[in-house]
Coordinates of C-alpha atoms and ligand atoms in Angstrom, one line a residue:
M136 CA -18.0 9.3 14.4
Q137 CA -14.3 8.8 14.7
L138 CA -12.6 9.2 11.3
Y139 CA -9.0 9.3 12.2
N140 CA -6.4 7.5 14.3
N141 CA -6.3 8.1 17.9
L142 CA -3.5 5.8 18.9
S143 CA 0.2 6.6 18.6
A144 CA 2.5 4.1 16.8
K145 CA 3.9 3.0 20.1
E146 CA 0.5 2.4 21.7
R147 CA -0.6 0.5 18.6
A148 CA 2.6 -1.7 18.6
E149 CA 1.9 -2.6 22.2
L150 CA -1.7 -3.5 21.4
I151 CA -0.6 -5.8 18.6
E152 CA 2.0 -7.4 20.8
K153 CA -0.6 -8.0 23.5
A154 CA -3.2 -9.4 21.1
G155 CA -0.5 -11.9 19.8
K156 CA -2.6 -12.6 16.7
E157 CA -1.3 -13.1 13.2
R158 CA -1.8 -10.3 10.8
L159 CA -1.7 -10.6 7.0
T160 CA 0.1 -8.0 4.9
I161 CA -2.0 -7.2 1.8
S162 CA -1.9 -4.8 -1.1
F163 CA -4.3 -4.1 -3.9
Y164 CA -5.2 -1.4 -6.3
K165 CA -7.9 -0.6 -8.8
Y166 CA -8.3 2.1 -11.4
A167 CA -11.9 3.2 -11.3
K168 CA -13.9 6.4 -11.4
I169 CA -14.6 7.6 -7.9
G170 CA -16.9 10.6 -7.7
N171 CA -16.8 11.8 -4.1
T172 CA -13.5 10.7 -2.9
Q173 CA -14.0 12.1 0.6
I174 CA -17.2 10.2 1.2
F175 CA -15.6 7.1 -0.2
R176 CA -12.6 7.6 2.0
N177 CA -14.7 8.0 5.2
H178 CA -16.7 4.9 4.3
M179 CA -13.5 2.8 3.9
F180 CA -12.0 4.2 7.1
L181 CA -15.0 3.3 9.2
A182 CA -15.4 -0.2 7.8
W183 CA -11.7 -1.0 8.1
D184 CA -11.1 0.6 11.5
A185 CA -13.8 -1.6 12.9
L186 CA -11.9 -4.7 11.5
D187 CA -8.6 -3.5 13.0
V188 CA -7.1 -2.9 9.6
L189 CA -3.9 -0.9 9.5
G190 CA -2.1 0.6 6.6
R191 CA -1.6 3.3 4.0
I192 CA -4.4 3.8 1.5
Y193 CA -4.6 6.4 -1.2
V194 CA -8.0 7.3 -2.7
A195 CA -8.3 9.5 -5.8
H196 CA -10.8 10.2 -8.6
E197 CA -8.8 7.6 -10.6
G198 CA -9.1 4.8 -8.1
I199 CA -7.6 3.2 -5.0
N200 CA -4.2 2.0 -4.0
A201 CA -3.9 0.2 -0.7
Q202 CA -1.1 -1.4 1.4
L203 CA -2.4 -2.7 4.6
S204 CA -2.4 -5.4 7.3
V205 CA -5.4 -7.1 8.6
P206 CA -5.8 -9.6 11.5
A207 CA -5.9 -13.1 9.9
E208 CA -9.2 -13.8 11.8
N209 CA -10.8 -10.8 10.2
F210 CA -9.7 -11.6 6.6
E211 CA -13.1 -13.0 5.6
S212 CA -15.0 -10.0 6.8
F213 CA -12.5 -7.7 5.2
K214 CA -12.9 -9.6 1.9
N215 CA -16.7 -9.6 2.2
H216 CA -16.7 -5.8 2.7
L217 CA -14.6 -5.3 -0.4
D218 CA -17.1 -7.4 -2.4
T219 CA -19.9 -5.1 -1.4
I220 CA -18.2 -2.3 -3.4
T221 CA -19.0 -2.8 -7.0
F222 CA -15.6 -1.9 -8.5
L223 CA -13.7 -3.8 -5.8
E224 CA -15.7 -7.1 -6.1
N225 CA -13.2 -9.9 -6.6
V226 CA -10.3 -7.4 -6.8
R227 CA -7.0 -9.3 -6.7
L228 CA -5.4 -9.1 -3.3
N229 CA -1.7 -9.5 -3.2
I230 CA -0.9 -11.3 0.0
A231 CA 2.8 -11.0 1.1
I232 CA 4.8 -14.1 1.6
E233 CA 6.5 -12.9 4.7
H234 CA 4.3 -11.3 7.3
D235 CA 5.3 -8.8 9.9
N236 CA 2.7 -7.9 12.5
F237 CA 4.2 -4.5 12.8
A238 CA 4.3 -3.7 9.1
F239 CA 1.8 -0.9 9.7
L240 CA 1.0 0.9 12.9
K241 CA -1.7 3.3 11.8
L242 CA -4.7 3.3 9.5
K243 CA -4.2 6.2 7.1
V244 CA -6.7 6.6 4.3
K245 CA -5.7 9.7 2.3
V246 CA -7.4 11.5 -0.5
R247 CA -4.9 12.3 -3.2
H248 CA -4.8 13.7 -6.6
K249 CA -3.4 10.4 -8.0
I250 CA -3.1 6.9 -6.6
V251 CA 0.5 6.7 -7.8
A252 CA 2.7 9.8 -8.4
D253 CA 3.3 9.3 -12.1
G254 CA 3.5 12.8 -13.6
L255 CA 1.1 11.7 -16.4
N256 CA -1.8 13.7 -17.7
D257 CA -4.7 11.4 -17.4
N258 CA -6.8 13.1 -20.1
T259 CA -4.4 12.1 -22.8
F260 CA -5.2 8.4 -22.8
D261 CA -7.5 5.7 -21.5
V262 CA -6.0 4.0 -18.4
T263 CA -8.4 1.1 -18.7
N264 CA -7.1 0.2 -22.2
K265 CA -4.3 -1.7 -20.7
G266 CA -1.8 -4.4 -21.8
V267 CA -2.4 -8.1 -21.8
H268 CA -2.2 -9.5 -18.3
V269 CA 0.0 -12.6 -18.0
D270 CA 0.4 -15.0 -15.1
A271 CA 3.7 -16.4 -13.8
E272 CA 3.7 -19.4 -16.2
Q273 CA 3.0 -17.3 -19.3
F274 CA 5.5 -14.7 -18.1
N275 CA 8.3 -17.2 -17.7
A276 CA 7.7 -18.4 -21.3
L277 CA 7.3 -14.9 -22.7
I278 CA 10.6 -13.6 -21.2
E279 CA 12.5 -16.4 -23.0
D280 CA 11.2 -15.2 -26.4
P281 CA 14.0 -13.5 -28.3
D282 CA 11.6 -10.8 -29.5
T283 CA 10.8 -9.8 -26.0
V284 CA 12.1 -6.7 -24.3
L285 CA 11.6 -7.1 -20.6
V286 CA 11.4 -3.8 -18.7
D287 CA 11.5 -3.3 -14.9
M288 CA 9.1 -0.4 -14.3
R289 CA 10.4 0.3 -10.8
N290 CA 13.0 2.8 -9.6
H291 CA 16.7 2.4 -9.2
Y292 CA 16.8 1.6 -5.5
E293 CA 14.2 -1.2 -6.0
S294 CA 15.8 -3.0 -8.9
E295 CA 19.2 -2.7 -7.3
I296 CA 18.5 -5.4 -4.8
G297 CA 16.5 -7.7 -7.0
H298 CA 15.0 -8.0 -10.5
F299 CA 14.1 -10.6 -13.2
K300 CA 17.0 -12.1 -15.2
N301 CA 17.6 -10.2 -18.4
A302 CA 15.4 -7.3 -17.4
I303 CA 16.2 -3.8 -18.4
T304 CA 16.5 -1.8 -15.2
P305 CA 16.2 1.9 -15.9
D306 CA 18.2 4.2 -13.6
V307 CA 15.2 6.4 -12.7
D308 CA 13.6 8.0 -9.7
T309 CA 10.0 7.7 -11.0
F310 CA 8.5 5.5 -13.6
R311 CA 7.5 8.6 -15.6
E312 CA 11.2 8.8 -16.6
S313 CA 11.3 5.2 -17.8
L314 CA 8.3 5.7 -20.1
D315 CA 10.1 8.1 -22.4
L316 CA 13.5 6.3 -22.3
I317 CA 12.0 3.0 -23.3
E318 CA 9.7 4.6 -25.9
E319 CA 12.7 6.3 -27.5
D320 CA 14.8 3.1 -27.5
L321 CA 12.0 1.1 -29.1
K322 CA 10.6 3.6 -31.5
E323 CA 11.5 1.5 -34.5
H324 CA 10.1 -1.7 -32.9
K325 CA 6.6 -0.7 -31.9
E326 CA 5.1 -3.5 -34.0
D327 CA 7.7 -6.3 -34.0
K328 CA 8.9 -6.4 -30.4
K329 CA 7.0 -7.7 -27.4
L330 CA 7.2 -5.2 -24.7
V331 CA 6.8 -7.0 -21.4
M332 CA 6.9 -5.2 -18.1
Y333 CA 6.6 -5.8 -14.4
C334 CA 6.6 -3.9 -11.1
T335 CA 6.0 -4.6 -7.4
G336 CA 2.3 -5.3 -7.4
G337 CA 1.2 -4.4 -10.9
I338 CA -0.1 -0.9 -10.5
R339 CA 2.6 1.0 -12.3
C340 CA 2.4 -1.4 -15.3
E341 CA -1.3 -1.0 -15.4
K342 CA -0.8 2.6 -16.4
A343 CA 2.4 2.2 -18.3
S344 CA 0.9 -0.5 -20.5
A345 CA -2.1 1.7 -21.3
Y346 CA 0.4 4.5 -22.1
Y347 CA 2.4 2.4 -24.5
K348 CA -0.7 1.2 -26.3
H349 CA -1.7 4.8 -26.7
K350 CA 1.7 5.5 -28.1
G351 CA 1.3 2.8 -30.8
F352 CA 2.9 -0.2 -29.4
K353 CA 1.2 -3.3 -30.6
N354 CA 2.4 -6.1 -28.3
V355 CA 2.2 -4.9 -24.7
F356 CA 2.2 -7.4 -21.8
Q357 CA 2.3 -6.9 -18.0
L358 CA 2.9 -9.3 -15.2
E359 CA -0.4 -9.6 -13.4
G360 CA -0.1 -8.7 -9.7
G361 CA 3.6 -7.9 -10.1
I362 CA 6.5 -9.6 -8.4
I363 CA 4.4 -10.2 -5.2
N364 CA 1.8 -12.3 -7.0
Y365 CA 4.5 -14.0 -9.2
T366 CA 6.3 -15.3 -6.2
R367 CA 3.2 -16.8 -4.7
Q368 CA 2.3 -18.5 -8.0
V369 CA 5.9 -19.8 -8.4
E370 CA 5.7 -21.4 -4.9
S371 CA 2.2 -22.8 -5.1
E372 CA 2.5 -24.1 -8.7
G373 CA 6.1 -25.3 -8.5
L374 CA 7.2 -23.1 -11.4
E375 CA 10.8 -22.0 -12.1
N376 CA 11.7 -18.8 -10.3
K377 CA 13.3 -16.3 -12.6
F378 CA 13.5 -13.5 -10.1
I379 CA 16.9 -13.0 -8.5
G380 CA 17.4 -11.3 -5.1
K381 CA 14.9 -9.3 -3.0
N382 CA 11.7 -7.6 -3.8
F383 CA 11.6 -4.1 -2.4
V384 CA 8.3 -3.4 -0.6
F385 CA 6.8 -0.2 0.8
D386 CA 6.3 -1.1 4.4
Q387 CA 8.5 -1.6 7.5
R388 CA 9.8 -4.9 6.1
R389 CA 11.5 -2.9 3.2
S390 CA 11.9 -6.1 1.2
E391 CA 11.0 -9.8 0.7
R392 CA 13.7 -12.3 -0.1
I393 CA 12.8 -14.2 -3.3
S394 CA 16.1 -16.0 -4.1
D395 CA 19.2 -16.4 -2.1
D396 CA 21.3 -14.3 -4.5
V397 CA 22.7 -11.1 -3.0
I398 CA 23.1 -8.9 -6.1
A399 CA 23.8 -5.6 -4.4
S400 CA 26.6 -4.2 -2.3
C401 CA 26.9 -2.2 0.9
H402 CA 27.0 1.4 -0.2
Q403 CA 29.7 2.2 2.4
C404 CA 32.2 -0.7 2.2
G405 CA 31.3 -2.5 -1.0
K406 CA 30.7 -5.9 0.5
P407 CA 27.8 -8.0 -0.7
A408 CA 24.7 -6.7 1.0
D409 CA 21.0 -6.0 0.1
T410 CA 19.4 -4.6 3.2
H411 CA 18.1 -1.1 3.0
T412 CA 18.3 1.2 5.9
N413 CA 17.2 4.8 6.5
C414 CA 19.9 7.0 8.0
A415 CA 19.3 7.4 11.7
N416 CA 19.8 11.2 11.4
E417 CA 16.2 12.4 11.1
A418 CA 17.3 15.4 9.1
C419 CA 18.9 13.1 6.5
H420 CA 16.9 9.9 6.5
L421 CA 18.7 8.8 3.3
L422 CA 17.6 5.3 2.1
F423 CA 20.7 3.3 1.3
I424 CA 22.1 -0.2 1.5
Q425 CA 24.2 -1.0 4.6
C426 CA 25.8 -4.2 5.7
D427 CA 25.6 -5.4 9.3
E428 CA 29.2 -4.4 10.2
C429 CA 28.8 -0.9 8.8
K430 CA 25.5 -0.6 10.5
E431 CA 27.2 -1.2 13.8
K432 CA 30.2 0.9 13.1
M433 CA 28.2 3.8 11.7
E434 CA 25.4 3.5 14.2
N435 CA 22.8 3.3 11.4
C436 CA 24.1 6.5 9.8
C437 CA 25.0 7.2 6.2
S438 CA 28.0 9.4 7.0
S439 CA 30.2 10.5 9.9
H440 CA 28.5 13.9 9.8
C441 CA 25.1 12.2 10.4
Q442 CA 26.8 10.2 13.1
E443 CA 27.8 13.4 14.9
V444 CA 24.3 14.9 14.5
I445 CA 22.5 12.0 16.2
K446 CA 24.7 12.6 19.3
L447 CA 23.6 16.2 19.6
P448 CA 20.9 17.0 22.2
Y449 CA 17.4 16.6 20.7
E450 CA 16.7 20.4 20.7
E451 CA 19.8 21.1 18.7
Q452 CA 18.9 18.3 16.2
K453 CA 15.5 19.9 15.8
K454 CA 17.1 23.3 15.0
L455 CA 19.2 21.7 12.3
R456 CA 16.1 20.1 10.8
K457 CA 14.2 23.4 10.6
G458 CA 13.3 24.4 7.1
Q459 CA 14.3 21.1 5.5
G460 CA 10.8 20.0 4.7
N461 CA 9.6 16.5 5.0
S462 CA 12.6 14.2 4.6
N463 CA 10.6 11.1 5.4
D464 CA 9.7 10.6 1.8
I465 CA 11.7 7.5 0.9
F466 CA 10.5 7.6 -2.6
K467 CA 12.7 10.6 -3.4
K468 CA 15.7 9.2 -1.7
G469 CA 18.5 6.7 -2.4
R470 CA 21.2 8.8 -4.0
A471 CA 24.1 10.5 -2.4
D472 CA 27.6 11.3 -3.6
H473 CA 29.3 10.4 -0.4
L474 CA 28.3 6.7 -0.7
P475 CA 31.3 5.3 -2.6
Y476 CA 29.7 1.9 -3.5
K477 CA 26.2 3.0 -4.6
K478 CA 26.1 1.1 -7.8
D479 CA 26.2 3.3 -10.9
L480 CA 23.1 2.0 -12.5
R481 CA 23.4 4.5 -15.3
N482 CA 26.3 2.5 -16.8
I483 CA 24.5 -0.8 -16.3
F484 CA 21.4 0.7 -17.9
E485 CA 23.3 2.0 -20.9
T486 CA 24.8 -1.5 -21.5
Q487 CA 21.4 -3.1 -21.2
R488 CA 20.0 -0.7 -23.8
K489 CA 22.8 -1.5 -26.3
E490 CA 22.6 -5.3 -25.7
R491 CA 18.9 -5.9 -25.4
I492 CA 17.3 -3.3 -27.6
K493 CA 18.5 -4.0 -31.1
Ligands
ZN297 ZN1 29.5 -2.3 4.8
ZN298 ZN1 22.6 10.5 6.8

């Protein structure tokens, strides 16, 4: 039985290219009690590997969180397989609006402690006692309500390139930090304000909404399926789009354009830009926003130092990387003092708190 990848990313990319078939980029999650995570993990790997599914999937005792791509022709079989698993029957699949056949090049199903790194102690509250799920139409109406406080539950580098009009965009690295900040701001309004939240695909709100209910908030709402699902509904039902800019996503595409507005700036020259890049220096790998001109001039690097490093022989670069740990984790990145135009979201956030939480 083969339970792990045997192809390199390069070999896989060549296979996909040769097959020339459309792949769908899909994400889904479900909080559910999973007893033996390793057996469940192996079961999923075998079934999906056979269907040529690629992606990054986390399995934990609290549930499953999956970002993947599946050949369009295997979609039915994939869906049928999900339906054979009790807690995944009819699970909502978020299907991306822009597809990239190379969004994922490996199938990685990992057993983790949590399906989202959230820093919350699960035993303190019931994750399944969640907020009211609203669809795009209800959400549009709700966010016009003067009693609504709309909170973006994502991190600073995500909301920087796109968010809902009038949303509060906390300047945080993890949504755990947002929870306390918002609770503190709204402590006098747990019963009269409507706390409405959204994130990329809904998973962070699922937990956040349960957390706020546990903390005594009476009116907690969450955008079902997050921005990804909202965008699809807006398009298919002809609704007004209230999201401006780009939606940051966690695969090779980095983002999906939702509206033509470019709300961010190149972190190096300040010109309007909203494309994230990872610094080409492997030892740095900083996630930042870079315009096309700076990209060319800086050769994909975040600084002239990094530009020098990438020109060193490979062995010397490797020496420099030693002991730095895994810098590939983009979730921890996105801040650096040497980027003069990285938006100071702290100030923006402070203004939002004063203006919108009264
Ligand atoms: Zn620039
Ligand atoms: Zn760099």
